[in-house]
Coordinates of C-alpha atoms and ligand atoms in Angstrom, one line a residue:
X1 CA 46.5 12.0 -49.8
X2 CA 49.7 11.7 -49.0
X3 CA 52.9 12.1 -50.9
X4 CA 56.1 10.5 -51.1
X5 CA 59.6 12.7 -50.8
X6 CA 62.8 11.2 -51.1
X7 CA 66.4 13.5 -50.1
X8 CA 63.6 15.7 -48.1
X9 CA 66.0 16.4 -45.8
X10 CA 68.7 18.1 -48.0
X11 CA 69.1 21.4 -49.1
X12 CA 66.4 22.0 -52.2
X13 CA 64.5 18.6 -50.6
X14 CA 63.6 20.5 -47.3
X15 CA 62.7 23.8 -49.0
X16 CA 60.0 22.1 -51.0
X17 CA 58.4 20.0 -47.4
X18 CA 58.6 23.5 -45.7
X19 CA 56.8 25.2 -48.6
X20 CA 54.3 21.9 -49.3
X21 CA 53.4 21.8 -45.7
X22 CA 52.4 25.6 -45.5
X23 CA 50.7 25.7 -48.7
X24 CA 48.4 22.2 -47.9
X25 CA 47.1 19.8 -45.4
X26 CA 48.3 17.1 -48.1
X27 CA 50.6 14.5 -46.0
X28 CA 54.6 14.1 -46.1
X29 CA 56.7 11.2 -46.1
X30 CA 60.6 12.2 -46.2
X31 CA 63.0 8.9 -47.4
X32 CA 66.5 10.4 -46.8
X33 CA 69.4 7.9 -45.9
X34 CA 71.0 11.5 -43.6
X35 CA 74.5 11.3 -45.7
X36 CA 76.2 14.3 -44.9
X37 CA 74.4 16.9 -46.5
X38 CA 71.0 15.1 -45.1
X39 CA 70.0 18.3 -42.2
X40 CA 67.3 16.9 -39.9
X41 CA 67.8 20.6 -38.8
X42 CA 66.5 22.1 -41.5
X43 CA 62.9 20.7 -41.0
X44 CA 63.0 21.7 -37.4
X45 CA 60.1 23.9 -37.4
X46 CA 57.9 20.8 -38.5
X47 CA 58.4 19.6 -35.4
X48 CA 55.5 17.6 -34.3
X49 CA 53.8 18.4 -37.0
X50 CA 51.6 15.0 -37.8
X51 CA 52.0 16.1 -41.8
X52 CA 55.6 15.4 -42.1
X53 CA 56.8 11.8 -41.5
X54 CA 60.6 11.0 -41.4
X55 CA 62.3 7.3 -42.7
X56 CA 66.2 7.5 -42.7
X57 CA 66.6 5.0 -45.8
X58 CA 68.2 4.1 -48.9
X59 CA 65.8 4.9 -52.2
X60 CA 67.9 1.6 -52.8
X61 CA 66.9 -0.2 -50.0
X62 CA 63.9 -2.1 -52.4
X63 CA 62.2 -3.5 -49.2
X64 CA 61.7 -0.9 -46.8
X65 CA 60.8 1.7 -49.6
X66 CA 58.3 -1.1 -50.8
X67 CA 56.5 -1.6 -47.4
X68 CA 56.5 2.5 -46.9
X69 CA 54.4 2.4 -50.2
X70 CA 52.2 0.2 -49.3
X71 CA 51.5 1.3 -46.0
X72 CA 51.2 5.0 -47.1
X73 CA 49.5 5.1 -50.6
X74 CA 50.8 8.1 -52.0
X75 CA 49.9 9.3 -54.8
X76 CA 53.4 10.9 -56.3
X77 CA 56.2 10.2 -55.3
X78 CA 58.9 13.6 -55.5
X79 CA 63.2 12.0 -55.9
X80 CA 65.1 14.5 -54.7
X81 CA 67.9 12.2 -53.8
X82 CA 70.9 12.2 -54.8
X83 CA 74.6 13.0 -54.2
X84 CA 74.6 16.7 -55.5
X85 CA 78.2 18.3 -55.4
X86 CA 80.4 18.5 -59.0
X87 CA 83.8 18.2 -56.9
X88 CA 83.5 15.6 -54.8
X89 CA 81.8 13.5 -58.2
X90 CA 85.7 14.3 -59.2
X91 CA 87.6 13.5 -56.1
X92 CA 85.1 9.9 -55.6
X93 CA 82.7 8.9 -58.4
X94 CA 81.3 6.1 -56.1
X95 CA 79.2 6.9 -54.4
X96 CA 77.5 9.0 -57.6
X97 CA 77.0 5.6 -59.4
X98 CA 75.7 3.9 -56.1
X99 CA 73.4 6.3 -55.3
X100 CA 72.0 8.4 -58.2
X101 CA 72.2 5.3 -60.7
X102 CA 71.5 2.5 -58.8
X103 CA 69.7 4.5 -55.7
X104 CA 66.9 5.5 -58.6
X105 CA 66.7 2.0 -60.8
X106 CA 65.8 0.3 -57.2
X107 CA 63.9 3.2 -56.4
X108 CA 61.8 3.0 -59.5
X109 CA 61.4 -1.1 -59.1
X110 CA 60.2 -0.6 -55.7
X111 CA 57.6 2.4 -57.0
X112 CA 56.5 0.0 -60.5
X113 CA 55.8 -2.5 -58.2
X114 CA 53.3 -1.3 -56.3
X115 CA 52.0 1.2 -59.0
X116 CA 51.4 -2.1 -60.8
X117 CA 49.0 -3.2 -57.6
X118 CA 46.7 -0.1 -58.2
X119 CA 43.0 0.2 -59.2
X120 CA 42.8 1.8 -62.7
X121 CA 41.9 5.0 -61.0
X122 CA 44.7 5.3 -58.7
X123 CA 47.0 4.1 -61.5
X124 CA 45.9 7.0 -63.5
X125 CA 46.1 9.5 -61.0
X126 CA 49.6 8.2 -59.5
X127 CA 52.4 10.0 -60.4
X128 CA 56.6 9.3 -60.3
X129 CA 58.3 13.2 -60.5
X130 CA 62.3 13.1 -60.8
X131 CA 64.1 15.7 -59.7
X132 CA 67.2 16.5 -62.1
X133 CA 69.4 19.1 -63.6
X134 CA 71.0 21.2 -66.2
X135 CA 74.5 19.8 -66.4
X136 CA 73.2 16.7 -68.1
X137 CA 73.0 18.7 -71.6
X138 CA 76.8 19.7 -70.8
X139 CA 78.6 23.2 -71.4
X140 CA 77.5 25.4 -74.0
X141 CA 79.9 28.9 -76.1
X142 CA 79.1 32.7 -74.8
X143 CA 77.1 32.7 -77.8
X144 CA 75.4 28.7 -78.1
X145 CA 70.9 29.0 -77.3
X146 CA 70.6 28.2 -73.8
X147 CA 69.3 25.0 -72.9
X148 CA 66.1 23.1 -74.7
X149 CA 64.5 20.0 -73.9
X150 CA 65.2 18.9 -77.0
X151 CA 69.2 19.6 -76.6
X152 CA 71.2 16.2 -76.6
X153 CA 72.2 14.9 -73.5
X154 CA 76.3 15.7 -73.0
X155 CA 77.7 15.3 -69.5
X156 CA 80.9 15.8 -68.6
X157 CA 81.1 14.9 -65.0
X158 CA 80.7 11.7 -62.9
X159 CA 77.6 14.3 -61.6
X160 CA 76.0 15.2 -64.7
X161 CA 76.8 11.6 -66.1
X162 CA 74.9 9.7 -62.5
X163 CA 71.9 12.2 -63.4
X164 CA 71.8 11.7 -67.0
X165 CA 71.5 8.0 -66.8
X166 CA 69.1 8.2 -63.7
X167 CA 67.0 10.3 -66.4
X168 CA 67.3 7.9 -69.6
X169 CA 66.2 4.9 -66.7
X170 CA 63.1 7.3 -65.4
X171 CA 62.3 7.7 -69.5
X172 CA 62.5 4.1 -69.9
X173 CA 60.5 3.1 -67.1
X174 CA 57.9 5.2 -68.9
X175 CA 58.3 3.9 -72.2
X176 CA 58.4 0.2 -71.4
X177 CA 56.3 0.2 -68.2
X178 CA 53.8 2.5 -68.7
X179 CA 54.8 4.6 -65.6
X180 CA 53.9 7.4 -65.1
X181 CA 56.9 10.3 -64.9
X182 CA 57.9 13.4 -64.9
X183 CA 61.5 14.9 -65.6
X184 CA 62.4 18.3 -64.5
X185 CA 65.7 19.8 -65.4
X186 CA 66.8 22.9 -63.4
X187 CA 69.4 25.3 -63.5
X188 CA 72.0 26.4 -60.2
X189 CA 69.9 26.4 -57.2
X190 CA 70.5 29.1 -53.9
X191 CA 69.2 30.5 -51.0
X192 CA 67.9 29.3 -47.3
X193 CA 69.8 25.5 -46.3
X194 CA 72.8 24.7 -48.9
X195 CA 75.2 23.1 -48.2
X196 CA 78.7 25.5 -47.2
X197 CA 80.4 23.4 -49.5
X198 CA 78.4 25.0 -53.2
X199 CA 79.6 28.4 -54.3
X200 CA 77.5 31.0 -52.4
X201 CA 76.7 29.5 -48.9
X202 CA 80.2 28.9 -49.0
X203 CA 81.4 32.4 -49.6
X204 CA 78.8 33.9 -47.3
X205 CA 80.7 31.9 -44.5
X206 CA 84.2 32.0 -45.9
X207 CA 83.6 35.9 -46.2
X208 CA 81.9 36.3 -42.8
X209 CA 84.9 33.8 -41.1
X210 CA 87.9 35.9 -42.8
X211 CA 88.6 33.1 -44.8
X212 CA 89.4 33.7 -48.9
X213 CA 86.6 32.9 -51.0
X214 CA 88.1 31.1 -53.9
X215 CA 86.8 31.4 -57.4
X216 CA 87.9 28.4 -59.7
X217 CA 90.0 29.8 -62.6
X218 CA 89.2 33.0 -63.9
X219 CA 85.7 33.1 -62.3
X220 CA 83.8 33.8 -66.0
X221 CA 82.0 30.4 -65.6
X222 CA 78.3 31.1 -66.3
X223 CA 76.1 29.2 -64.5
X224 CA 72.0 30.2 -64.8
X225 CA 70.8 30.9 -61.3
X226 CA 67.0 30.4 -59.6
X227 CA 66.3 30.6 -56.4
X228 CA 65.2 27.4 -54.3
X229 CA 61.9 28.3 -54.0
X230 CA 60.8 29.1 -57.8
X231 CA 62.4 26.1 -58.2
X232 CA 60.1 24.2 -55.5
X233 CA 57.2 25.9 -57.5
X234 CA 58.0 25.0 -60.5
X235 CA 57.7 21.6 -59.1
X236 CA 54.9 21.6 -58.0
X237 CA 53.4 23.3 -61.2
X238 CA 54.6 19.9 -63.2
X239 CA 53.3 17.6 -61.1
X240 CA 49.9 19.5 -60.7
X241 CA 49.9 19.3 -64.3
X242 CA 52.8 18.1 -66.0
X243 CA 52.5 15.8 -69.2
X244 CA 53.3 12.1 -68.8
X245 CA 56.5 11.1 -70.2
X246 CA 57.2 14.7 -70.8
X247 CA 60.8 16.7 -69.3
X248 CA 60.7 20.3 -68.2
X249 CA 63.3 22.6 -67.8
X250 CA 63.8 24.9 -65.2
X251 CA 65.4 28.3 -64.8
X252 CA 66.0 31.9 -63.6
X253 CA 66.9 33.9 -66.5
X254 CA 69.6 34.9 -64.9
X255 CA 73.0 34.1 -65.9
X256 CA 76.0 35.1 -64.4
X257 CA 79.5 34.9 -64.5
X258 CA 81.0 33.3 -60.8
X259 CA 83.0 36.3 -60.3
X260 CA 80.3 39.0 -61.5
X261 CA 78.3 36.2 -58.4
X262 CA 80.8 36.6 -55.6
X263 CA 81.5 40.3 -56.2
X264 CA 77.7 40.9 -55.7
X265 CA 77.7 38.8 -52.2
X266 CA 80.6 41.2 -51.0
X267 CA 78.7 44.0 -51.5
X268 CA 75.5 42.7 -50.0
X269 CA 77.4 41.8 -47.1
X270 CA 79.6 45.0 -47.0
X271 CA 75.9 46.8 -46.7
X272 CA 74.3 44.5 -44.3
X273 CA 77.5 43.3 -41.6
X274 CA 80.6 45.5 -42.8
X275 CA 83.6 43.9 -42.0
X276 CA 85.3 46.2 -38.6
X277 CA 88.0 47.0 -40.5
X278 CA 85.4 48.7 -43.3
X279 CA 87.6 47.3 -45.8
X280 CA 85.2 45.1 -48.5
X281 CA 85.1 41.9 -48.2
X282 CA 86.0 41.6 -52.3
X283 CA 89.3 41.8 -50.8
X284 CA 89.1 37.5 -49.2
X285 CA 88.3 37.1 -53.1
X286 CA 91.4 34.3 -54.3
X287 CA 92.1 32.6 -57.6
X288 CA 92.0 29.2 -57.4
X289 CA 93.3 25.8 -59.3
X290 CA 89.9 25.4 -61.8
X291 CA 88.2 22.4 -61.8
X292 CA 88.9 19.2 -63.9
X293 CA 86.7 19.8 -67.1
X294 CA 84.8 22.8 -66.0
X295 CA 81.8 23.7 -68.0
X296 CA 82.0 26.7 -69.3
X297 CA 78.4 27.8 -69.1
X298 CA 74.8 26.8 -68.5
X299 CA 72.0 28.3 -69.2
X300 CA 67.7 27.1 -69.5
X301 CA 65.5 28.2 -72.1
X302 CA 62.4 28.0 -69.7
X303 CA 59.8 28.6 -72.4
X304 CA 58.3 25.1 -72.6
X305 CA 57.2 25.2 -69.0
X306 CA 56.3 29.3 -68.9
X307 CA 54.1 28.6 -71.9
X308 CA 53.0 25.0 -71.7
X309 CA 52.6 25.5 -67.8
X310 CA 52.4 28.6 -66.4
X311 CA 54.8 29.0 -64.7
X312 CA 56.7 32.0 -64.1
X313 CA 59.9 32.5 -61.1
X314 CA 58.4 35.3 -58.7
X315 CA 62.1 36.1 -57.9
X316 CA 64.9 38.0 -59.9
X317 CA 68.9 37.4 -59.1
X318 CA 68.8 40.4 -57.2
X319 CA 65.7 39.8 -54.7
X320 CA 66.5 36.5 -54.3
X321 CA 70.4 37.1 -53.4
X322 CA 69.7 39.9 -51.1
X323 CA 67.1 37.2 -49.4
X324 CA 69.9 34.3 -49.4
X325 CA 72.3 36.7 -47.8
X326 CA 70.2 38.0 -44.8
X327 CA 68.7 34.2 -44.3
X328 CA 72.2 33.4 -43.8
X329 CA 73.4 36.6 -41.3
X330 CA 69.8 35.5 -39.5
X331 CA 71.2 31.6 -39.2
X332 CA 74.3 31.5 -38.3
X333 CA 73.6 28.9 -35.6
X334 CA 72.6 26.9 -38.4
X335 CA 76.2 27.3 -40.3
X336 CA 78.2 27.0 -37.3
X337 CA 76.3 23.6 -36.7
X338 CA 77.1 22.6 -40.0
X339 CA 80.3 23.3 -40.4
X340 CA 81.6 22.0 -37.0
X341 CA 79.9 19.1 -37.6
X342 CA 77.7 19.2 -34.7
X343 CA 74.8 17.8 -37.1
X344 CA 76.2 15.1 -38.0
X345 CA 76.9 14.0 -34.3
X346 CA 73.6 14.1 -33.4
X347 CA 72.8 11.5 -36.4
X348 CA 74.6 9.2 -34.7
X349 CA 73.5 9.6 -30.9
X350 CA 70.0 9.0 -32.5
X351 CA 70.4 6.2 -35.2
X352 CA 73.5 5.0 -34.4
X353 CA 76.2 4.5 -37.1
Ligands
NAD1 P1 71.4 17.4 -51.3 O1 72.7 17.0 -51.8 O2 72.0 19.3 -50.5 O3 70.4 16.8 -50.9 C1 70.5 15.2 -51.3 C2 69.7 14.8 -50.2 O4 69.4 13.2 -50.7 C3 70.5 14.4 -48.7 O5 69.5 14.9 -47.9 C4 70.6 13.5 -48.8 O6 70.8 12.6 -47.1 C5 69.6 12.3 -49.4 N1 70.5 11.0 -49.5 C6 71.5 10.5 -50.0 N2 71.9 9.9 -50.8 C7 70.7 9.1 -50.4 C8 70.3 7.8 -50.4 N3 70.6 7.2 -51.2 N4 69.6 7.3 -50.8 C9 67.7 8.8 -49.3 N5 68.8 9.8 -49.6 C10 69.7 10.2 -49.7 O7 71.0 17.9 -52.8 P2 70.4 19.4 -53.9 O8 70.8 20.6 -54.0 O9 69.1 19.5 -52.5 O10 69.6 18.2 -55.0 C11 68.1 17.7 -54.9 C12 68.3 17.0 -56.2 O11 68.0 18.5 -56.9 C13 69.5 16.0 -56.6 O12 68.6 15.5 -57.4 C14 70.0 17.4 -57.5 O13 70.5 16.3 -58.5 C15 68.8 17.8 -58.0 N6 69.6 19.9 -58.7 C16 70.3 20.3 -58.0 C17 70.3 21.4 -58.6 C18 71.2 22.3 -57.4 O14 70.7 23.6 -57.8 N7 71.2 22.2 -56.2 C19 70.2 22.1 -59.3 C20 69.6 20.9 -60.3 C21 69.1 19.9 -59.7
DAU2 O1 73.3 23.4 -62.3 C1 72.8 22.4 -62.1 C2 73.5 22.1 -60.8 O2 74.2 23.5 -59.8 C3 73.5 21.3 -59.8 O3 72.6 20.4 -60.9 C4 74.5 20.2 -58.6 O4 73.8 19.5 -57.9 C5 74.6 21.9 -58.4 O5 76.1 21.4 -56.9 C6 74.9 23.0 -58.9 O6 76.3 22.8 -59.4 P1 77.7 23.1 -60.0 O7 78.9 22.6 -60.1 O8 77.2 24.7 -61.1 O9 77.5 24.3 -58.7 P2 78.6 25.2 -57.2 O10 78.2 25.4 -56.1 O11 79.4 23.7 -57.1 O12 79.5 25.5 -58.6 C7 79.0 26.9 -58.9 C8 79.5 27.5 -60.3 O13 81.4 28.0 -58.7 C9 80.7 26.1 -60.9 O14 81.3 26.7 -62.2 C10 82.2 26.4 -60.1 C11 82.6 27.5 -59.3 N1 83.1 27.3 -58.1 C12 82.6 26.8 -57.0 C13 83.3 26.5 -55.6 C14 82.6 25.7 -54.6 C15 84.2 28.4 -57.8 O15 85.0 29.1 -58.3 N2 84.9 28.4 -56.1 C16 84.1 27.2 -55.3 O16 84.8 27.4 -54.4

């Protein structure tokens, strides 16, 4: 049997594929456009592994995706492919609409057409799992209850609006055409292979490079952090046992203010890789202009997936963040290739412009 993963060269997708192939013999067809966020170096350890087939394609290329589906006959498609960075969506929303909305629509069309041709048994067994975000629910005040699956969608950034639109399309393909879909809405991930434009890897990299650690506004915005491998285990669990058409919130019960997260990183770095002058990395913390429309607080109520599917995260924030800092210290070549753009030069050589 085979599954298709889209966006498998990105942060969460590559962790998902590495874990999947470590745990099972089922092959993965990885469809990724290799935008700036796609990095095949994340999957270097799979070189020569015949369970991983990489295909460079846009999820919006219905013809290529359709052909791949008919050739490999997957029993599931797990859709990670997206533009994922909120700040980029504020500066240039067009790519977010193109991939997250139009791309998801075209992918659904290709999948629907493949699924319609399957035998009744294969049709029933097939799953389309759409990986989404808690940001679709908008923002919380400090006293609001955490997001439940029943919360209204109130997206506030072009990124979250585009993800909300994709979630609605997925839902509509289930209700209208019967496509067997599942949707997950997860909180902030962190861990290995996280692109250093996002808060945690950016601050680890900047700290070690002697650069400022930029905190937007007052740094009291709250995010609910989940170690990426826990997100991957939750997706596997939903794929196995989720109820068709249902959505599942995934979170780590780890609400932290941004400033606290960055101070924690500094403390761990002070211990594991102290500055030559023995001054704390915390001295590099710099408050900068706030993100426009910055959501104040996200928090996930993960009761449904815990109760109905028996999933729980394995890491606490304390254990996960320490592993993450250690991973970045141990993988400075990866960081160097990403920050110098060397991996993109390679993509240019390998695939052309
Ligand atoms: P990422 O930006 O690291 O990776 C995205 C991947 O998708 C890249 O490999 C990129 O090349 C690929 N891609 C982009 N456009 C494509 C297209 N049109 N066709 C094919 N491939 C394309 O993102 P991530 O952080 O790994 O997030 C993966 C998914 O999880 C996204 O859907 C995101 O919305 C969701 N999510 C992320 C987080 C988080 O904290 N990072 C939390 C919850 C949900
Ligand atoms: O909640 C899930 C979402 O988490 C995912 O859907 C997104 O794909 C993912 O990028 C992430 O979005 P955030 O905007 O929360 O992540 P980011 O790492 O960009 O920022 C985390 C918090 O830190 C946020 O409140 C903004 C703040 N921040 C971020 C950066 C990059 C800073 O204070 N300084 C920074 O330099």
